Tab-separated table of C-alpha atoms in Angstrom:
chain	number	residue	atom	x	y	z
K	155	SER	CA	41.562	105.877	-15.396
K	156	LEU	CA	39.371	105.919	-12.287
K	157	GLY	CA	38.274	102.360	-13.034
K	158	SER	CA	41.854	101.144	-13.343
K	159	LEU	CA	42.654	102.922	-10.079
K	160	VAL	CA	39.781	101.085	-8.375
K	161	PHE	CA	41.014	97.767	-9.817
K	162	ALA	CA	44.614	98.375	-8.714
K	163	SER	CA	43.585	99.422	-5.215
K	164	GLU	CA	41.386	96.320	-4.976
K	165	PHE	CA	44.270	94.066	-5.973
K	166	PHE	CA	46.792	95.635	-3.607
K	167	PHE	CA	44.273	96.075	-0.784
K	168	THR	CA	43.377	92.397	-0.854
K	169	ARG	CA	47.030	91.365	-0.676
K	170	VAL	CA	47.806	93.773	2.159
K	171	ALA	CA	44.618	92.902	4.042
K	172	ASP	CA	45.377	89.190	3.733
K	173	ARG	CA	48.883	89.602	5.118
K	174	GLU	CA	47.800	92.009	7.876
K	175	LEU	CA	44.934	89.808	9.016
K	176	VAL	CA	47.184	86.752	9.305
K	177	GLN	CA	49.735	88.826	11.232
K	178	GLN	CA	47.007	90.117	13.533
K	179	VAL	CA	45.921	86.560	14.286
K	180	ALA	CA	49.560	85.605	14.924
K	181	ARG	CA	49.974	88.501	17.365
K	182	GLY	CA	46.904	87.241	19.221
K	183	TYR	CA	48.504	83.809	19.582
K	184	VAL	CA	51.711	85.415	20.838
K	185	ALA	CA	49.623	87.053	23.559
K	186	ASP	CA	48.076	83.651	24.333
K	187	ALA	CA	51.554	82.143	24.627
K	188	GLY	CA	52.478	84.897	27.077
K	189	ALA	CA	49.357	84.054	29.092
K	190	LEU	CA	50.466	80.397	29.165
K	191	GLU	CA	53.846	81.401	30.553
K	192	THR	CA	52.189	83.596	33.169
K	193	ALA	CA	49.723	80.876	34.191
K	194	TYR	CA	52.552	78.386	34.532
K	195	ARG	CA	54.704	80.791	36.532
K	196	GLU	CA	51.886	81.913	38.868
K	197	ALA	CA	50.491	78.469	39.667
K	198	GLU	CA	50.025	77.822	43.399
K	199	ASP	CA	51.391	74.314	43.234
K	200	PRO	CA	54.254	73.566	40.815
K	201	ALA	CA	52.622	70.203	40.102
K	202	ASP	CA	49.519	72.023	38.827
K	203	ALA	CA	51.421	74.516	36.688
K	204	ILE	CA	51.325	72.422	33.529
K	205	ASP	CA	47.651	71.628	34.150
K	206	ASP	CA	46.896	75.363	34.272
K	207	ALA	CA	48.763	75.902	31.017
K	208	LEU	CA	47.008	72.966	29.358
K	209	ASP	CA	43.624	74.306	30.525
K	210	LEU	CA	44.353	77.535	28.665
K	211	VAL	CA	45.411	75.596	25.572
K	212	ASP	CA	42.178	73.579	25.723
K	213	SER	CA	40.109	76.755	26.022
K	214	MET	CA	41.693	78.092	22.830
K	215	GLU	CA	40.021	75.287	20.875
K	216	ASP	CA	36.626	76.770	21.753
K	217	ARG	CA	37.324	79.851	19.641
K	218	LEU	CA	35.697	80.334	16.297
K	219	GLY	CA	37.979	79.142	13.521
K	220	VAL	CA	40.496	77.314	15.714
K	221	GLU	CA	40.722	73.721	14.557
K	222	SER	CA	43.257	72.623	17.170
K	223	ALA	CA	45.578	74.026	19.816
K	224	THR	CA	48.394	71.878	21.173
K	225	LEU	CA	51.265	72.361	23.589
K	226	LEU	CA	54.354	70.639	22.195
K	227	ASP	CA	57.580	69.827	24.000
K	228	ALA	CA	61.030	70.550	22.554
K	229	ARG	CA	60.875	67.296	20.564
K	230	ASN	CA	57.525	68.309	18.997
K	231	LYS	CA	55.590	65.733	21.033
K	232	PRO	CA	52.181	66.813	22.396
K	233	VAL	CA	52.145	67.464	26.141
K	234	SER	CA	49.089	65.914	27.688
K	235	ALA	CA	49.929	64.267	31.008
K	236	PRO	CA	50.436	66.646	33.928
K	237	ARG	CA	53.273	64.553	35.327
K	238	ASP	CA	55.090	63.920	32.085
K	239	ALA	CA	58.686	62.832	32.634
K	240	ASN	CA	60.090	65.620	30.502
K	241	LEU	CA	58.584	68.211	32.867
K	242	GLU	CA	59.236	66.625	36.258
K	243	SER	CA	62.818	67.771	36.775
K	244	ASP	CA	62.297	71.514	36.291
K	245	ARG	CA	58.817	71.922	37.708
K	246	ASN	CA	59.797	72.681	41.279
K	247	ALA	CA	62.406	75.249	40.309
K	248	LYS	CA	61.231	78.849	40.395
K	249	THR	CA	62.567	80.725	37.406
K	250	ALA	CA	62.709	84.392	36.683
K	251	PRO	CA	60.020	85.595	34.319
K	252	SER	CA	61.107	85.391	30.732
K	253	PRO	CA	60.509	88.320	28.435
K	254	GLY	CA	57.796	86.230	26.786
K	255	PRO	CA	57.337	85.090	23.228
K	256	ARG	CA	58.065	87.544	20.460
K	257	TYR	CA	56.082	88.020	17.294
K	258	GLU	CA	59.275	87.728	15.248
K	259	ASP	CA	59.694	84.126	16.478
K	260	VAL	CA	56.276	82.968	15.277
K	261	GLU	CA	56.326	80.512	12.414
K	262	MET	CA	53.286	80.759	10.120
K	263	ARG	CA	52.520	78.512	7.197
K	264	GLU	CA	49.606	77.153	5.235
K	265	VAL	CA	48.973	73.451	5.725
K	266	GLY	CA	46.247	72.324	3.363
K	267	GLU	CA	43.163	74.332	4.306
K	268	LEU	CA	44.676	75.506	7.597
K	269	TYR	CA	47.010	78.202	8.799
K	270	ARG	CA	49.471	76.758	11.296
K	271	PHE	CA	50.997	79.048	13.888
K	272	LEU	CA	53.950	77.759	15.928
K	273	ILE	CA	54.939	79.980	18.864
K	274	PRO	CA	57.993	79.153	21.012
K	275	ILE	CA	57.480	79.565	24.782
K	276	LYS	CA	59.343	78.722	27.980
K	277	LEU	CA	57.648	76.926	30.842
K	278	GLY	CA	59.708	76.213	33.924
K	279	GLY	CA	62.921	76.985	32.073
K	280	LYS	CA	62.194	74.469	29.308
K	281	ARG	CA	61.363	75.219	25.718
K	282	PHE	CA	57.883	74.391	24.446
K	283	PHE	CA	55.798	75.346	21.437
K	284	LEU	CA	52.202	76.425	21.198
K	285	GLN	CA	50.824	75.085	17.926
K	286	VAL	CA	47.511	76.485	16.729
K	287	ASP	CA	45.783	75.431	13.523
K	288	GLU	CA	43.205	77.913	12.265
K	289	ASP	CA	40.672	77.323	9.519
K	290	ASP	CA	41.762	79.062	6.317
K	291	ALA	CA	38.148	79.479	5.177
K	292	LEU	CA	37.339	81.753	8.131
K	293	LEU	CA	40.342	83.980	7.452
K	294	GLN	CA	39.498	84.093	3.753
K	295	SER	CA	35.875	85.046	4.517
K	296	ARG	CA	37.143	87.953	6.667
K	297	ILE	CA	39.407	89.067	3.833
K	298	SER	CA	36.556	88.737	1.349
K	299	ALA	CA	34.293	90.862	3.554
K	300	LEU	CA	36.985	93.555	3.818
K	301	SER	CA	37.557	93.412	0.086
K	302	ASN	CA	33.837	93.782	-0.647
K	303	GLU	CA	33.598	96.798	1.643
K	304	ALA	CA	36.622	98.383	-0.031
K	305	ARG	CA	35.146	97.690	-3.480
K	306	ILE	CA	31.829	99.300	-2.534
K	307	PHE	CA	33.653	102.283	-1.028
K	308	SER	CA	35.766	102.675	-4.179
K	309	ILE	CA	32.772	102.533	-6.517
K	310	VAL	CA	30.752	104.989	-4.428
K	311	SER	CA	33.782	107.304	-4.224
K	312	MET	CA	34.240	107.101	-7.976
K	313	LEU	CA	30.558	107.929	-8.612
K	314	ILE	CA	30.673	110.851	-6.179
K	315	GLY	CA	33.901	112.068	-7.788
K	316	LEU	CA	32.395	111.907	-11.270
K	317	GLY	CA	29.280	113.753	-10.086
K	318	LEU	CA	31.337	116.449	-8.391
K	319	PHE	CA	33.534	116.793	-11.465
K	320	TYR	CA	30.483	117.308	-13.673
K	321	VAL	CA	28.804	119.757	-11.281
K	322	LEU	CA	31.921	121.764	-10.441
K	323	GLY	CA	33.705	121.864	-13.760
K	324	GLY	CA	32.370	119.389	-16.253
K	325	ARG	CA	29.445	121.487	-17.512
K	326	LYS	CA	31.655	124.513	-18.055
K	327	LEU	CA	34.205	122.351	-19.844
K	328	ALA	CA	31.464	120.803	-22.023
K	329	ARG	CA	30.161	124.298	-23.000
K	330	ARG	CA	33.645	125.478	-23.904
K	331	HIS	CA	34.196	122.346	-25.955
K	332	LYS	CA	30.949	122.959	-27.884
K	333	LEU	CA	31.987	126.545	-28.539
K	334	VAL	CA	35.419	125.490	-29.810
K	335	VAL	CA	33.853	122.832	-32.064
K	336	LYS	CA	31.338	125.373	-33.366
K	337	ARG	CA	34.087	127.892	-34.154
K	338	ALA	CA	36.215	125.229	-35.781
K	339	THR	CA	33.427	124.035	-38.086
K	340	ARG	CA	31.947	127.421	-39.098
K	341	ASP	CA	33.670	130.043	-41.068
K	342	SER	CA	33.382	133.388	-39.335
K	343	LEU	CA	33.104	135.184	-42.648
C-alpha cells in the first residue's frame, strides 16, 4: 500500500508540477510585458519609446531556454522598425498608465518542441502582443528534476516509516502473532 501511494503521488505530482511550472514561466512573461509597457511609457523621447521596448524584447532572447521573443502588432506582424507606420500616429500622445497585462489573458500552447506564450499589452494606446517561444526540453528537464527529488523523498520516507513501524510496534506485533500461532497449533491439554 505504501508503494502504491508513492506511485500515485509521483503521477499526480508530476502533472501538478508540470502545470505549475508552465504557469510560473507565464507569470514571469506577464511581468516582462508590464516592464515593456513601463519602458514605453517612461521613455524620454516618444520616438525612442518603441526602441526601448524592443531593446527589452531583444534582451529576453538572451535567457536560458528562450528560443525567440517578438513584439507583434495587432495584426500579428513583427514590430522591428522604430518608425513603423502603425506606431507613428499614437506615439506622441501621452496615455494614462494601463493596469498592465493580466495572467488570465496569457495564451499558452505547445508548438512542436516549444511552449508559446502570447501576452497582450498596450503601448501608446495601441494593442500589441509579446510572443515568447520557450524550449520545451528545458521545462521538461526542470519537471524531471523535481520528479526525481520527489521520488527520492518518497522512497526515503517509506523506508523510514517502515523502520519506525518495526521499531515502535512491529516487533511487538510479530511476537503476539507468534504466540497466537503457537496457541492455535498446540493443544493446551
